[in-house]
Amino acid sequence: MSHGARVIRTGVSSGGPAAPPPITVASSSAGSDAELMDGGYFRSCAGMLKVAQMISLLIGFISVNNSAWTDYSAYSFFQIVTMCDLVMILFFYIMHIFRVYRKLTCVSWPLAEFLHYLIGTILLLIGSIVAAAKSYNVTGLVAGATFGFLATILCVISMWSSYKVSCITQSTSKYH
């Protein structure tokens, strides 16, 4: 069932032939929704930033996992935080690629992603600080903490860019 605008013609003419029906926005956007994947998101800055975050989190996790631990609680927390962040970033990446946000409109996706980045970045920063403090110059643990800090910086950049774009776009469009 289509809810787009429709043209209703009557038999009465005010002079001259009837104009062709206007093309509605609903019919022109149907072609873009038919595509399964958003190929442009792969090459976008936000897409590449998410891939860089996932790679740095994975390298940090593998570095810590393959090292001799000196403090079980510190590094298990670091591993849990890196894997949870990696899974959530992968979830949002897949959501953007397959355009799930267009079909599930009951969720505020920008807010959900912002809150994920806010909470995940704070936990990742805490985990990286603790991992760096308890590394005792073990190479794998130092590398894991370093990639944890790199992922934290990338998450802050992603959070800042998504907040900047959504807030500035909304506030400037109100005055134009």
Short mmCIF file of C-alpha atoms in Angstrom, two decimals:
data_model
loop_
_atom_site.label_atom_id
_atom_site.label_comp_id
_atom_site.label_asym_id
_atom_site.label_seq_id
_atom_site.Cartn_x
_atom_site.Cartn_y
_atom_site.Cartn_z
CA MET A 1 0.00 0.00 0.00
CA SER A 2 1.50 3.29 -1.08
CA HIS A 3 1.02 6.38 1.04
CA GLY A 4 2.53 8.82 -1.51
CA ALA A 5 0.79 11.79 -3.05
CA ARG A 6 -1.74 10.99 -5.76
CA VAL A 7 -3.24 13.08 -8.52
CA ILE A 8 -7.02 12.89 -8.87
CA ARG A 9 -8.31 14.01 -12.25
CA THR A 10 -11.81 15.26 -12.76
CA GLY A 11 -13.74 15.56 -15.99
CA VAL A 12 -13.82 19.34 -15.73
CA SER A 13 -11.04 21.25 -17.49
CA SER A 14 -10.32 24.93 -17.03
CA GLY A 15 -8.92 25.31 -20.52
CA GLY A 16 -6.33 23.23 -22.26
CA PRO A 17 -5.07 19.71 -21.83
CA ALA A 18 -4.36 18.32 -18.40
CA ALA A 19 -0.75 18.47 -17.23
CA PRO A 20 1.08 15.19 -16.63
CA PRO A 21 1.06 14.03 -13.03
CA PRO A 22 4.00 15.27 -10.96
CA ILE A 23 6.66 12.81 -9.94
CA THR A 24 6.41 12.23 -6.24
CA VAL A 25 9.25 11.84 -3.77
CA ALA A 26 7.96 8.43 -2.72
CA SER A 27 8.38 6.97 -6.21
CA SER A 28 11.89 8.39 -6.66
CA SER A 29 13.17 7.14 -3.31
CA ALA A 30 11.92 3.60 -3.93
CA GLY A 31 14.87 2.90 -6.22
CA SER A 32 17.46 3.80 -3.58
CA ASP A 33 15.74 1.64 -0.96
CA ALA A 34 15.82 -1.35 -3.28
CA GLU A 35 19.60 -1.63 -2.95
CA LEU A 36 20.64 -4.09 -0.26
CA MET A 37 23.94 -2.48 0.73
CA ASP A 38 25.22 1.06 1.01
CA GLY A 39 28.43 0.93 -1.01
CA GLY A 40 29.28 4.53 -0.20
CA TYR A 41 29.58 3.80 3.52
CA PHE A 42 32.63 1.59 2.91
CA ARG A 43 34.54 4.58 1.53
CA SER A 44 33.13 7.21 3.88
CA CYS A 45 35.17 8.72 6.67
CA ALA A 46 32.86 7.27 9.34
CA GLY A 47 33.07 3.80 7.77
CA MET A 48 36.86 3.83 7.58
CA LEU A 49 37.05 5.13 11.14
CA LYS A 50 34.94 2.21 12.36
CA VAL A 51 37.20 -0.25 10.52
CA ALA A 52 40.30 1.35 12.08
CA GLN A 53 38.67 1.10 15.52
CA MET A 54 37.84 -2.58 15.01
CA ILE A 55 41.37 -3.38 13.80
CA SER A 56 43.05 -1.57 16.72
CA LEU A 57 40.72 -3.26 19.23
CA LEU A 58 41.40 -6.66 17.69
CA ILE A 59 45.18 -6.13 17.74
CA GLY A 60 45.00 -4.94 21.36
CA PHE A 61 42.95 -7.99 22.34
CA ILE A 62 45.26 -10.44 20.55
CA SER A 63 48.38 -8.78 22.03
CA VAL A 64 47.09 -9.11 25.58
CA ASN A 65 45.63 -12.57 25.02
CA ASN A 66 48.95 -13.99 23.77
CA SER A 67 51.07 -12.50 26.58
CA ALA A 68 51.96 -13.76 30.02
CA TRP A 69 49.65 -11.95 32.40
CA THR A 70 50.84 -10.46 35.63
CA ASP A 71 47.43 -9.39 36.93
CA TYR A 72 44.42 -11.50 35.95
CA SER A 73 41.68 -9.02 36.88
CA ALA A 74 43.23 -6.07 35.03
CA TYR A 75 43.73 -7.91 31.77
CA SER A 76 40.49 -9.83 31.83
CA PHE A 77 38.70 -6.47 32.22
CA PHE A 78 40.72 -5.11 29.29
CA GLN A 79 39.81 -8.12 27.14
CA ILE A 80 36.12 -7.90 28.01
CA VAL A 81 36.00 -4.17 27.23
CA THR A 82 37.86 -4.55 23.92
CA MET A 83 35.65 -7.42 22.76
CA CYS A 84 32.42 -5.67 23.80
CA ASP A 85 33.50 -2.51 22.00
CA LEU A 86 34.53 -4.49 18.94
CA VAL A 87 31.18 -6.31 18.78
CA MET A 88 29.19 -3.10 19.23
CA ILE A 89 31.21 -1.21 16.60
CA LEU A 90 30.75 -4.17 14.23
CA PHE A 91 27.00 -4.09 14.99
CA PHE A 92 26.74 -0.38 14.12
CA TYR A 93 28.94 -0.89 11.05
CA ILE A 94 26.66 -3.64 9.74
CA MET A 95 23.63 -1.55 10.63
CA HIS A 96 24.94 1.31 8.47
CA ILE A 97 25.99 -0.93 5.59
CA PHE A 98 22.64 -2.73 5.35
CA ARG A 99 20.63 0.44 6.18
CA VAL A 100 18.84 -1.15 9.10
CA TYR A 101 18.29 2.29 10.62
CA ARG A 102 15.81 3.07 7.82
CA LYS A 103 13.63 0.10 8.69
CA LEU A 104 13.78 0.34 12.50
CA THR A 105 12.71 3.91 13.04
CA CYS A 106 11.51 3.37 16.61
CA VAL A 107 15.13 3.61 17.82
CA SER A 108 17.09 6.84 17.80
CA TRP A 109 20.18 5.39 16.13
CA PRO A 110 22.40 8.49 16.39
CA LEU A 111 21.66 8.68 20.12
CA ALA A 112 22.27 4.95 20.60
CA GLU A 113 25.58 5.15 18.76
CA PHE A 114 26.62 8.26 20.68
CA LEU A 115 25.84 6.61 24.04
CA HIS A 116 27.73 3.49 22.98
CA TYR A 117 30.78 5.56 22.10
CA LEU A 118 30.53 7.57 25.31
CA ILE A 119 30.31 4.58 27.65
CA GLY A 120 32.64 2.38 25.60
CA THR A 121 35.32 5.07 25.35
CA ILE A 122 35.31 5.70 29.09
CA LEU A 123 35.57 1.98 29.87
CA LEU A 124 38.27 1.51 27.21
CA LEU A 125 40.27 4.42 28.61
CA ILE A 126 40.06 2.97 32.12
CA GLY A 127 41.03 -0.49 30.86
CA SER A 128 43.97 0.89 28.86
CA ILE A 129 45.27 2.91 31.80
CA VAL A 130 45.09 -0.10 34.12
CA ALA A 131 46.65 -2.36 31.47
CA ALA A 132 49.50 0.09 30.93
CA ALA A 133 50.10 0.48 34.67
CA LYS A 134 50.20 -3.29 35.26
CA SER A 135 52.23 -4.22 32.15
CA TYR A 136 55.65 -4.30 33.89
CA ASN A 137 57.36 -3.78 30.50
CA VAL A 138 56.07 -7.06 29.04
CA THR A 139 56.08 -6.35 25.30
CA GLY A 140 52.70 -7.88 24.44
CA LEU A 141 50.97 -6.15 27.33
CA VAL A 142 52.49 -2.78 26.44
CA ALA A 143 51.41 -3.28 22.80
CA GLY A 144 47.89 -4.19 23.93
CA ALA A 145 47.65 -1.09 26.11
CA THR A 146 49.04 1.07 23.28
CA PHE A 147 46.43 -0.22 20.82
CA GLY A 148 43.82 0.29 23.54
CA PHE A 149 44.83 3.95 23.76
CA LEU A 150 44.79 4.20 19.96
CA ALA A 151 41.27 2.75 19.87
CA THR A 152 40.25 5.21 22.60
CA ILE A 153 41.50 8.14 20.52
CA LEU A 154 39.69 6.83 17.43
CA CYS A 155 36.48 6.42 19.45
CA VAL A 156 36.76 10.00 20.72
CA ILE A 157 37.25 11.24 17.14
CA SER A 158 34.24 9.24 15.98
CA MET A 159 32.10 10.48 18.87
CA TRP A 160 33.16 14.08 18.28
CA SER A 161 32.54 13.93 14.54
CA SER A 162 29.09 12.34 14.91
CA TYR A 163 28.09 14.86 17.60
CA LYS A 164 29.45 17.77 15.57
CA VAL A 165 27.65 16.72 12.40
CA SER A 166 24.29 15.99 14.03
CA CYS A 167 24.18 19.08 16.26
CA ILE A 168 25.61 21.63 13.86
CA THR A 169 23.46 20.42 10.99
CA GLN A 170 20.31 20.66 13.08
CA SER A 171 21.12 24.02 14.61
CA THR A 172 22.11 25.74 11.36
CA SER A 173 19.21 24.33 9.36
CA LYS A 174 16.79 26.01 11.75
CA TYR A 175 17.97 29.48 10.74
CA HIS A 176 18.13 29.00 6.96
#
